[in-house]
Coordinates of C-alpha atoms in Angstrom, one line a residue:
M1 CA 0.0 0.0 0.0
L2 CA 1.2 3.5 -0.8
Q3 CA 2.9 5.1 2.2
V4 CA 1.0 8.3 2.9
T5 CA 3.2 11.2 4.2
D6 CA 2.1 14.4 5.8
H7 CA 0.9 16.9 3.2
V8 CA 2.6 20.3 3.0
T9 CA 1.0 23.1 0.9
I10 CA 3.7 24.6 -1.3
N11 CA 3.2 28.1 -2.7
L12 CA 4.2 28.4 -6.3
T13 CA 5.8 31.4 -7.9
N14 CA 2.4 32.4 -9.2
G15 CA 0.9 32.2 -5.7
G16 CA -1.2 29.1 -6.3
P17 CA -1.1 26.2 -3.9
R18 CA 0.0 22.7 -4.7
M19 CA -2.3 19.9 -3.8
R20 CA -3.1 16.2 -4.2
Y21 CA -5.8 14.8 -6.3
F22 CA -7.2 11.6 -4.9
I23 CA -9.1 9.7 -7.7
A24 CA -11.8 7.2 -6.8
G25 CA -11.1 4.0 -8.7
G26 CA -8.6 2.9 -11.3
G27 CA -11.0 1.7 -14.0
E28 CA -12.2 3.5 -17.1
Y29 CA -13.2 6.8 -15.3
G30 CA -10.0 6.8 -13.2
S31 CA -7.9 6.3 -16.3
H32 CA -9.7 9.0 -18.1
Y33 CA -9.1 11.5 -15.2
V34 CA -5.4 10.6 -15.0
R35 CA -5.0 11.2 -18.8
K36 CA -6.7 14.6 -18.6
L37 CA -4.5 15.6 -15.6
R38 CA -1.4 14.5 -17.5
I39 CA -2.4 16.9 -20.3
A40 CA -3.0 19.7 -17.9
L41 CA 0.3 19.2 -16.2
A42 CA 2.1 19.2 -19.6
K43 CA 0.3 22.5 -20.5
G44 CA 1.1 24.0 -17.1
T45 CA -2.5 24.8 -16.4
V46 CA -2.5 22.9 -13.1
A47 CA 0.2 22.5 -10.4
L48 CA -0.1 19.3 -8.3
E49 CA 2.0 17.7 -5.7
E50 CA 0.7 14.2 -6.3
I51 CA -2.0 12.3 -8.2
V52 CA -3.2 9.3 -6.1
V53 CA -5.5 6.7 -7.6
V54 CA -7.3 4.7 -5.0
D55 CA -8.3 1.2 -6.0
R56 CA -8.3 -2.2 -4.2
D57 CA -6.8 -3.9 -7.3
P58 CA -3.0 -3.4 -7.6
N59 CA -3.3 -4.3 -11.3
C60 CA -6.1 -1.9 -12.1
L61 CA -6.5 -0.4 -15.6
A62 CA -5.2 3.0 -14.5
I63 CA -1.7 1.6 -13.8
K64 CA -0.8 2.2 -17.5
E65 CA -1.6 5.9 -17.1
I66 CA -0.1 6.3 -13.7
D67 CA 3.2 5.1 -14.9
K68 CA 3.4 7.9 -17.4
I69 CA 3.3 10.6 -14.6
P70 CA 6.2 11.0 -12.2
I71 CA 3.9 12.3 -9.5
G72 CA 1.3 9.5 -10.1
R73 CA 0.8 6.9 -7.4
L74 CA -1.6 4.0 -6.7
Y75 CA -3.1 3.6 -3.2
V76 CA -4.2 0.0 -2.8
S77 CA -7.2 0.0 -0.5
D78 CA -10.9 -0.6 -0.3
W79 CA -13.2 2.4 0.3
A80 CA -13.9 1.7 4.0
A81 CA -10.2 1.6 4.9
F82 CA -9.4 4.7 2.8
G83 CA -12.3 6.5 4.6
E84 CA -10.5 5.9 7.9
E85 CA -7.4 7.5 6.3
V86 CA -9.4 10.5 5.2
W87 CA -10.7 11.2 8.7
S88 CA -7.3 10.7 10.3
H89 CA -5.5 13.0 7.9
R90 CA -7.7 16.0 8.4
Q91 CA -5.1 18.7 8.7
A92 CA -2.7 17.2 6.2
W93 CA -5.3 16.7 3.4
A94 CA -7.6 19.7 3.9
D95 CA -6.3 21.4 0.7
D96 CA -6.5 18.3 -1.4
V97 CA -9.3 17.2 -3.8
W98 CA -11.4 14.0 -4.0
V99 CA -12.3 13.1 -7.5
P100 CA -15.3 10.7 -7.5
A101 CA -16.5 8.6 -10.4
P102 CA -20.0 9.7 -11.5
I103 CA -21.5 6.4 -10.6
A104 CA -20.0 6.1 -7.1
P105 CA -21.6 8.8 -4.9
H106 CA -22.3 6.3 -2.1
I107 CA -18.6 6.3 -1.0
L108 CA -18.9 9.6 0.9
A109 CA -22.1 8.4 2.6
G110 CA -20.3 5.2 3.7
W111 CA -17.5 7.2 5.2
I112 CA -19.9 9.4 7.2
L113 CA -22.0 6.5 8.4
E114 CA -19.0 4.5 9.6
R115 CA -17.7 7.6 11.5
I116 CA -21.1 8.0 13.1
R117 CA -21.2 4.4 14.1
R118 CA -17.7 4.4 15.5
E119 CA -17.8 7.8 17.3
F120 CA -21.4 7.9 18.5
G121 CA -22.5 4.2 18.5
L122 CA -25.4 4.9 16.2
D123 CA -26.8 2.8 13.3
A124 CA -28.2 4.5 10.2
N125 CA -31.3 3.1 8.6
P126 CA -32.0 4.3 5.0
V127 CA -35.3 6.2 4.8
R128 CA -37.4 4.6 2.1
D129 CA -40.5 6.8 2.5
A130 CA -41.6 8.4 -0.7
M131 CA -40.0 11.8 -1.1
P132 CA -41.7 14.6 -3.1
L133 CA -39.8 14.3 -6.4
P134 CA -39.3 17.4 -8.5
K135 CA -40.6 17.7 -12.0
I136 CA -37.3 17.5 -13.8
P137 CA -36.2 15.2 -16.7
Y138 CA -35.1 12.4 -14.4
A139 CA -36.1 11.8 -10.7
K140 CA -36.4 8.4 -9.3
S141 CA -36.5 6.8 -5.8
L142 CA -34.7 3.5 -5.5
P143 CA -35.7 0.6 -3.1
D144 CA -32.5 1.2 -1.1
G145 CA -33.6 4.8 -0.3
R146 CA -31.4 6.7 -2.8
V147 CA -33.0 9.4 -4.9
L148 CA -31.4 9.8 -8.4
L149 CA -31.8 13.2 -10.0
S150 CA -30.8 14.8 -13.3
H151 CA -31.7 18.1 -15.1
A152 CA -30.2 16.8 -18.3
P153 CA -32.8 16.8 -21.1
G154 CA -30.9 14.0 -22.9
L155 CA -27.7 12.1 -23.2
C156 CA -24.8 14.4 -22.0
P157 CA -21.7 14.4 -24.2
L158 CA -18.6 12.9 -22.8
G159 CA -16.5 15.5 -21.0
C160 CA -19.3 18.0 -20.5
I161 CA -18.3 20.5 -17.8
E162 CA -21.9 21.7 -17.3
P163 CA -21.2 25.2 -18.6
G164 CA -23.6 28.2 -18.5
E165 CA -25.0 27.1 -21.8
C166 CA -26.4 23.5 -21.9
A167 CA -24.5 21.3 -24.3
I168 CA -27.7 19.5 -25.3
T169 CA -30.3 22.4 -25.7
K170 CA -27.7 25.1 -26.6
N171 CA -29.7 27.4 -24.4
V172 CA -28.9 29.1 -21.1
R173 CA -28.7 26.5 -18.3
W174 CA -31.2 27.9 -15.7
W175 CA -30.8 25.1 -13.1
E176 CA -28.5 24.3 -10.2
M177 CA -28.9 20.8 -8.6
R178 CA -28.2 22.3 -5.2
Q179 CA -31.3 24.4 -5.4
T180 CA -33.3 21.3 -6.5
I181 CA -32.0 19.3 -3.5
D182 CA -32.8 22.2 -1.1
E183 CA -36.4 22.2 -2.4
I184 CA -36.7 18.4 -1.8
V185 CA -35.4 18.7 1.7
A186 CA -37.7 21.7 2.5
K187 CA -40.7 19.6 1.4
S188 CA -39.4 16.4 3.1
M189 CA -41.4 13.9 5.1
N190 CA -42.3 14.0 8.8
P191 CA -40.1 14.0 10.8
P192 CA -38.1 16.5 8.8
I193 CA -34.5 16.0 7.8
D194 CA -32.3 17.7 10.5
E195 CA -29.2 18.3 8.3
V196 CA -27.9 17.4 4.9
A197 CA -24.2 17.1 4.0
M198 CA -23.8 18.8 0.7
F199 CA -21.0 17.6 -1.5
F200 CA -20.7 19.7 -4.7
C201 CA -18.5 18.2 -7.4
K202 CA -17.0 21.1 -9.2
H203 CA -15.3 21.1 -12.6
H204 CA -12.0 23.0 -12.3
C205 CA -11.3 23.9 -15.9
D206 CA -12.8 24.0 -19.3
A207 CA -12.9 20.9 -21.6
G208 CA -10.0 22.3 -23.6
E209 CA -7.8 21.8 -20.6
Y210 CA -9.1 19.0 -18.4
D211 CA -12.6 18.0 -17.6
V212 CA -12.0 16.7 -14.1
G213 CA -14.5 17.4 -11.3
G214 CA -13.7 17.1 -7.7
I215 CA -14.7 17.9 -4.1
R216 CA -12.4 19.7 -1.7
M217 CA -11.3 17.5 1.2
K218 CA -12.0 20.6 3.4
T219 CA -15.6 20.4 2.2
I220 CA -15.8 16.7 3.1
Y221 CA -14.6 17.5 6.6
E222 CA -16.9 20.5 7.1
E223 CA -20.0 18.8 5.8
G224 CA -19.3 15.6 7.6
D225 CA -19.0 17.6 10.9
R226 CA -22.5 19.2 10.3
V227 CA -24.3 15.8 10.2
C228 CA -22.1 14.4 13.0
D229 CA -23.3 17.3 15.2
I230 CA -26.8 15.8 14.8
A231 CA -25.5 12.4 15.8
K232 CA -24.1 13.8 19.0
S233 CA -27.6 14.1 20.3
G234 CA -28.0 10.3 20.0
R235 CA -30.6 10.3 17.2
G236 CA -31.9 12.3 14.3
R237 CA -32.5 12.2 10.5
I238 CA -29.7 13.2 8.2
G239 CA -29.1 13.4 4.5
V240 CA -26.0 13.0 2.3
A241 CA -26.1 14.6 -1.2
T242 CA -23.4 14.2 -3.8
F243 CA -24.1 16.4 -6.9
S244 CA -22.8 18.6 -9.7
S245 CA -24.8 21.4 -11.4
C246 CA -26.9 19.0 -13.4
H247 CA -26.9 15.6 -11.7
G248 CA -27.2 14.3 -8.1
V249 CA -27.9 11.6 -5.6
L250 CA -29.6 12.1 -2.3
N251 CA -29.5 9.6 0.6
V252 CA -31.5 10.1 3.8
F253 CA -30.9 8.1 7.0
D254 CA -32.5 7.7 10.4
L255 CA -30.0 7.5 13.2
Q256 CA -30.7 5.4 16.3
A257 CA -28.7 3.8 19.2
S258 CA -27.0 0.7 18.2
L259 CA -27.1 -2.5 20.2
V260 CA -24.1 -3.8 18.3
R261 CA -20.7 -4.1 20.0
T262 CA -17.3 -5.0 18.7
Q263 CA -15.8 -8.2 20.0
K264 CA -12.8 -10.4 19.2
C265 CA -13.4 -14.0 18.1
V266 CA -12.2 -16.5 20.7
Q267 CA -11.1 -18.8 17.9
C268 CA -9.2 -16.7 15.4
G269 CA -8.9 -13.3 17.2
S270 CA -10.5 -11.2 14.4
E271 CA -12.9 -8.4 15.3
F272 CA -16.6 -8.7 14.4
R273 CA -19.9 -7.0 15.3
C274 CA -22.0 -8.8 17.9
G275 CA -25.6 -7.9 18.8
A276 CA -28.8 -6.9 17.2
E277 CA -28.5 -4.6 14.2
A278 CA -30.8 -1.6 14.0
G279 CA -34.3 -2.7 12.9
K280 CA -33.8 -6.3 14.2
D281 CA -34.6 -7.8 17.5
H282 CA -31.9 -10.5 17.4
C283 CA -28.2 -11.0 16.6
W284 CA -27.0 -12.6 13.4
C285 CA -26.1 -15.7 15.3
A286 CA -29.8 -16.4 16.1
E287 CA -30.3 -17.2 12.4
L288 CA -27.9 -20.1 12.4
A289 CA -28.6 -23.7 13.5
H290 CA -29.1 -24.0 17.3
V291 CA -26.8 -26.9 18.0
M292 CA -24.6 -25.5 20.8
P293 CA -25.2 -23.4 23.9
V294 CA -24.4 -19.7 23.9
R295 CA -21.0 -19.1 25.4
G296 CA -20.9 -17.4 28.8
T297 CA -18.3 -15.0 29.8
G298 CA -15.7 -16.7 27.6
G299 CA -16.6 -14.6 24.5
C300 CA -18.1 -15.4 21.1
Y301 CA -17.1 -16.8 17.8
C302 CA -17.0 -14.6 14.7
P303 CA -19.5 -15.6 11.9
E304 CA -16.9 -17.6 10.0
C305 CA -15.7 -19.6 13.0
L306 CA -19.2 -20.2 14.4
K307 CA -20.4 -21.6 11.0
L308 CA -17.4 -23.9 10.9
E309 CA -18.0 -25.0 14.5
I310 CA -21.7 -25.7 13.9
G311 CA -20.8 -27.6 10.7
L312 CA -18.4 -29.8 12.7
R313 CA -20.9 -30.5 15.4
L314 CA -23.6 -31.4 12.9
R315 CA -21.3 -33.8 11.1
G316 CA -20.4 -35.3 14.5
S317 CA -24.1 -35.8 15.3
D318 CA -24.6 -37.6 12.0
L319 CA -21.7 -39.9 12.8
V320 CA -23.0 -40.8 16.2
T321 CA -26.4 -41.6 14.8
L322 CA -24.9 -43.9 12.2
Q323 CA -22.8 -45.7 14.8
E324 CA -25.7 -46.2 17.2
A325 CA -27.8 -47.7 14.3

């Protein structure tokens, strides 16, 4: 895994700061963004300290593009583990930029919910109540609670930076997705949404330079703090919105006290979550075969070890039955 060092903002001769760009994923989108940034670096239209592609696959597609840039690096990690790095490098990464893939807005929501669970012991249940959808070209509520939104009146061209004039209609773009999300929240269900973390993905240059959109890490920290302030009270309803000028995704969650606690497996030593998840009245282990008594003060098995132990005991019971017959 890439060794992450403390970030130092370096003032250039033109007064602009250097920063890192963290790119979400090393697939087609990540490779596209790295190529565009390489062009911008060559033209001198952007000054970066480092370009870091985050992907769990050490052989991801973007490797070919990363190798062409001296300041390019691959950070091998899944999203959850990288989210922990984000929260722990608050001062060092505040001036840097997170570049999400258009189809992966759930990453930020996952980071926030895990922080809320860890710091405040709360579980987050997706709100699936019907929200008042706006009359725009595309607005849809998914079964998992996400609301997908788009002002685009057709198929957007590749590399569109959502300029003042719509690339499809050729007319003045009158909309801003943030206003649309604000209207949805204002008309939201009962109980109302207490706070929404707003993550605006902004394009930083025109298509002739590099069509890369990103969210400042400083914004991630500040918006994350706003919804975490609600969590401090021990309950509440929060939203997480990731959007650009034309497109967006809104998630809404109910926060409630968690009965889940972290334990170490008595067999393998790995950590696991034990207890009833939010919305359930029993622990995951109650759904397995009841062939052995619950352990007392000696601790519990993790899911993998418990399934293995149950399997061994069931096979042992079958063997005893055959021998007795």
